[in-house]
Amino acid sequence: MALCAPPSNPNTLIVKYSIVSLLRNAFSHHEQWPLAWRSPPPKPEYDVVIIGGGGHGLATAYYLAKEHGITNVAVLEKGYLGGGNTGRNTTIVRSNYFLDANAHFYEHSLKLWENLSADLNFNVMFSPRGVLNLAHSHADLEAYSRRGNAMRVNGIDAELLGLDEVRRMVPLLDCSAEARYPVMGGLLQRRGGTARHDAVAWGYARGADSRGVDIIQQCEVTGFSRSGNRITGIDTSRGHIRAGKIGLAVAGHSGQVAALAGLRLPIESHVLQALVSEPVKPVLDTVVTSGAAHFYVSQSDKGELVLGGDLDMYNSYGQRSNLPPVEHAVQSLVALFPCFSRLRMLRTWGGVMDMSMDGSPIIGKSPIDNLYLNCGWCYGGFKATPASGWCFAHTIAQDRPHALNAAFTLDRYAQGRVLDERGAGPFAWAH
Amino acid sequence: MMLIHCPHCGARDVTEFTYGGAGAARPADPAAADDPQWADYVYMRDNPRGLHDELWQHSAGCRRWIAVRRNTLTHDVIATARPGELPPR
Amino acid sequence: MNTQHHRLSQGGLIDRGQPLTFRFNGRKLQGYAGDTLASALIANGIHLVGRSFKYHRPRGIFSAGAEEPNALVQLETGARTEPNIRATQIELYDGLVATSQHCWPSVGTDLGAINNLLSRLLPAGFYYKTFMWPPSWWMKYEHWIRKMAGLGISPRKPDPDFYEHRHAHCDVLVAGGGPAGLGAALAAARAGARVILADEGFQPGGSLLHETAIIDNLPATDWLARTLAELSALPEVLILRRSTVCAYFDHNYLTVAETVSPAAAGMPRQRLWKIRARRVVLATGAIERPLVFADNDRPGIMLASAARIYVNRYGVRPGHRAVIFCNNDSAYLAALDLHRCGTHVAAIVDPRPFAGEEIAAQTRAAGIRMIHGHAVVRARGSRHIGAVEIMRCENGLATGPVERVDCDLLCVSGGWSPVVHLFSQSKGRLHYDENLTAFVPAVSAQAEQSAGAARGVYGLAHCISDGYAAGSRAAASCGLNPPAALARLTVHQPAVGSILPLWKVEAEHTRRAKSFIDLQNDVTTADVALAAREGYVSVEHLKRYTTLGMGTDQGKISNINGLAILADINAAQIPEVGTTTFRPPYTPVTLGTLAGTEIGAHFDPLRTSAIHAWHEQAGARFMNAGLWKRPRLYPLAGETEMQTINRETLAVRRTVGLVDVSTLGKIDIKGRDACTFLERVYINRWRNLAVGKTRYGVMLREDGMVFDDGTTTRIGDEHFLMTTTTANAVRVMSTLEYWLQVHWRELDVRLTSVTEQWAAMALAGPGSRQVLAAVASADVGDAALPYMAYLETDIAGCPARVFRISFSGELAYEINVPADCGAAVWTALLAAGQASGITPYGTEAMAVLRIEKGHVAGMELDGRTTADDLGLGKMLAADKDCIGKRSLTRPGLAAADRRQLVGLVAVDGRSPIPRGAQLVAGNNHRPAGPIMGHVTSTCYSPTLERPVALALLSGGRGRYGERLRALSPLAGANVEVEVTHHVFYDPEGKRLRG
């Protein structure tokens, strides 16, 4: 068995996951597998405390340890790790953005995705099965040309498909002229795809833990102690924890935690609806999205069709399903794929999104000296996870943003340098 | 599917309404506001987990904008009124 | 030929006079009306129905209802095929065709079963630990993983059936038509309430359909018939059969999925009821739990209650020699029913020291052996159970000698779980009841109450009266007088009492065998232990790591056992482990039902102008613009699209053209403060606009970006008509209403959207005045109607509003007439212009004309551009505030490197400037540097006889004359362009003033 003991944490033996270790453990009936991560009690003080044990917080801790050698780190999680949006999204990974700042950031993320399973030694099942945006009008084709060209010039892969190519790629799609919005082509990013969402949280948790990070679950932050313009400590449901630097990565609830530190954010919480069908044998190899309908579908490895729909369109923290967006997403699916009409919806759920006022995230410093913000992910949080953690770790470690997240500042709103990919303006739910 | 009581039309499905957000008060003299103050009005939000005073338009009904006090966690609608006329909390 | 060797000669609610023929896995079989597919299969002695998800283990019929994890079949073939259908809920019909799914080549011999042999290598989450080498191979592995996963097969042809939605309101919605639901419906209906009773079965009645009890001296089924008759006779009662209350949303809004029966042409296949109920009674019953022991998944093992249902309701014998394994009294009823129908009940195995007195006496009287203090530790057999192993058992630990008892049927009962799914969806809070070993509803969040077994009340009499009480309360809270109290029911049914928690049975010699918790997803006790060992200790982690409860049954029978076993490992109490959230729907709902009729061509409403019929007749090609269909061009025979666009464009430039612009938004603005209102809305000046004059206006969002543009005309002193872009018409109206009603309530202004009331067309070209003069009653000469003026006149007998404005850059008029007159005026104009060669033109030519003229449209108004970016900065009036003005002085909006509107021409005068091209520096071979800007609109200009484009370019106005590369890697194009001013044609505007 491949064993290695990281210097910072001599008490935990890490088993390298592989077919070899699986075989070896099969002989002992899988009764010798170690914990994937420890559940230590909080120490009184850490160099860095990350609030939020979702994908972003765990990735941040991982890269703090791996890239910056900062291992005296705690991740505080109110519930259980990966229990928020990390485990509720529709698992799509892509970097098909128009604005330079977004394009470079998400492309960095995609590159990290491409090597993530090997890096974490945890199979996150990233499958570049292609993300196809359907064009239903001349205006769509125009917009996709603009976006696809920008991607290509920025070194990101993109192809504009004609109707025949779309038809070949997605044979079950209704490409007839009788459709209300006939398909005219599409913008394809082949390197985009899907990944196994829970595995991302677990893989980062295991990776961070093995490098000495304390992941503390069931630990709710209730307040901050301040001294001047610094935060000195964090009040939690598991006691007071002193911290040198604090990183906030609680998308969905950023406003709530920021308010504990006296900050207002350009963010509203909105619920996004998603659903899955019963599993069936493979019928859809590509991620298909339709901008006209604000809708996307893919088929999971288990065989379920995974559909994402629209927001409820009103502020909400109620993680519950809501019929109108679900109905609309299903209508979009059946309109595009009339043969899926007889499949059945198995489960529908809602997740709370941090909807920022320009549709782009915030990763950077806050008005408080040692508090750093990672929020405002809108729908884009899952695919951003690796780059978000990578950039946030850099920002915390160096006390200044990396070039990749330099544009994602909080003060861009006052400065008038917003990153409004959709051009929808200061309406959180419109992005 | 929420039911919102339009003060002009009565109880209607939420699908008849269009959301308008918190509708912050506009600075009386915008020119006098500095950039952060102006940005606070245009972009910053309280985003409470609980009672939220917000604006909706009965867009598929009487077209009137109305004020709604709603719980963002439970979705209970506590009160509706003409804009600016919600009772004090 | 009757194939039903396991059919009882009498009893049950099936119609032996109505045989039905069906096929299963190609075999022609027979059942009766009133059967489910499952009961008909059992009647034919078929127990092996499917294969499990992961290990492909043989699986039989485990339940008789919605909770079925195993007996999933592929129903029908071709376009009407449906995967994953529970055999236990399919109402048998003549000609039904079903096949086993997820097996190859057959359910009997399934090669996938090799997974069972390899199961040591496939523990929970094995895929997270493997398939990582070599890294590039994941997609190869995944290809096979995907093939192995999935269950049934999706149809590949469009669904030939249709679906519909219905909306309903009621006082009391009762979910579930069993004893409690009927009691509730009866009480509410007697009180005069509007009641909807929905039941998932094809016969309402729930447990009354199989109970042997006597109610008020009537057999349960007769009492049921009497009750249904009373309910049906009441006009305000609607009974929905085959109708599952599938989801509970905010504010007592519930959906019910109904299967329409009988299936008939012209009828929907299924429908979705959307019901807003004042009160809801959840009478959803309870589901029996299995017991967890080695190889507890063999065909021939079923829930004790299911065995009762098959015997009593369907008149089939699920086995000849049965063993009952239970930890509570209710399963003893199964023993008695089986005994009565001639099945030999070999033993009742019960870990409790004794059973309830009354039931024990009856069992003893039937001569059935009761083995107390014991448990079944293992089932023997592979494709069908052949025997069980029994051992002494205390707290789940089995010890002592093993007794083997032969059987072909094992009925299991681990107690009952109230169906709290809808309650949980309503956001009600659950409470764990130690005595019932189950979660029960505790605190309601909406106007609902649970009744009967759904809240842990058991026994027929109790359920009926609990339901009746709930129905009475529901009626009372709707303001109705409660009904007369229910006459005391006399029910003859043995009392069933205590339960001893037993979550899993462990014996040393079966330690390595598989004990299933989740039958469909093949989650075993070892999987749960492994998850806990590795730190996946939260119930959500457990669920996601092991896939427990994630199958098509959503863990209906596995949930509590899984929680309890996890709690045991964590040394915690079950309530501490918590429960997973129940998500809608209760049982899967077809996507077609959810979609209803708004699919295909009806996906969105279609908006067409009043002149649409003429366009169609003229052979126009259309485009989608939001909900609108607009004519793109009017091709003549033999023309390419390019030729058509050029012809239409040049007609406007040289003679005269006519275009339908009805889709532009039109807002009528009236009131004392109308002018003040416009001053606040637009960036430019309005106070000095004279009556009868028109002005172009630009409005911003509060963040300073251009929101919309268009002309507004002063029709009277306090009366304006605003036009908006097609795309923003709805948003502009709503935004203007927002400002007026929320922020500027002191203003006396009234807004009316009149987009659809007026047909609009633009008559453009040097010959337009002549054409207009020929049909207008008023003088339209340059003096009477100069540039940017307005007048009212008659055209072809219709009242018309004429605006001398121009989008094309030529002498032009926009003409608005009441929508009803649109077609008449359009054809009158065409007739009048015939001599001068009037040409109807579409949006393509319109786009060319406006690009030549440098007018901005949707691609430039992208929500990220300021007025200054678009070259409109001079319009901003300095001495007033307007929406968005304050935002403009922020550094980012005043920056010199902002992308500004410019024109581009191809340097070689020939190469098309690619759509959506990006602008960079450099030469043909080596375009270099960052993106400096992008092409927004591009066309071939037939007027200038060369390609031109509009673009947004960083610091663009300072770059006139510079040469850049327009790159389109998508099109493989790299074109050298020169930056110019954005107005290509008639920059002085002489022609439009002509």
Coordinates of C-alpha atoms in Angstrom, one line a residue, chain A residues 132-137 139-141 144 147 180-183 289-296 310 328 332 336 422, chain C residues 603-604 624 626-627:
Chain A
L132 CA -23.3 23.3 -26.8
N133 CA -25.2 26.6 -26.7
L134 CA -28.1 26.4 -29.2
A135 CA -28.7 29.4 -31.4
H136 CA -32.4 30.0 -32.2
S137 CA -32.2 33.3 -34.0
A139 CA -29.3 37.5 -33.0
D140 CA -28.2 34.4 -31.2
L141 CA -25.8 33.5 -34.0
Y144 CA -22.3 33.5 -30.3
R147 CA -18.4 35.4 -27.9
R180 CA -41.4 27.7 -32.1
Y181 CA -37.7 28.7 -32.0
P182 CA -36.1 26.6 -34.7
V183 CA -32.5 25.6 -34.0
T289 CA -28.0 24.8 -23.3
S290 CA -30.5 27.1 -24.8
G291 CA -30.0 30.8 -24.1
A292 CA -33.4 31.7 -25.4
A293 CA -35.0 29.5 -22.8
H294 CA -32.4 29.9 -20.0
F295 CA -32.2 26.2 -19.7
Y296 CA -29.5 23.5 -19.8
D310 CA -34.3 29.7 -14.0
H328 CA -40.6 26.1 -17.8
S332 CA -37.9 23.8 -22.8
L336 CA -36.2 20.7 -27.8
R422 CA -25.2 39.8 -19.9
Chain C
F603 CA -43.7 26.8 -26.4
D604 CA -44.2 30.6 -26.4
N624 CA -37.8 35.7 -34.5
G626 CA -38.4 38.1 -29.0
L627 CA -42.0 36.8 -29.3

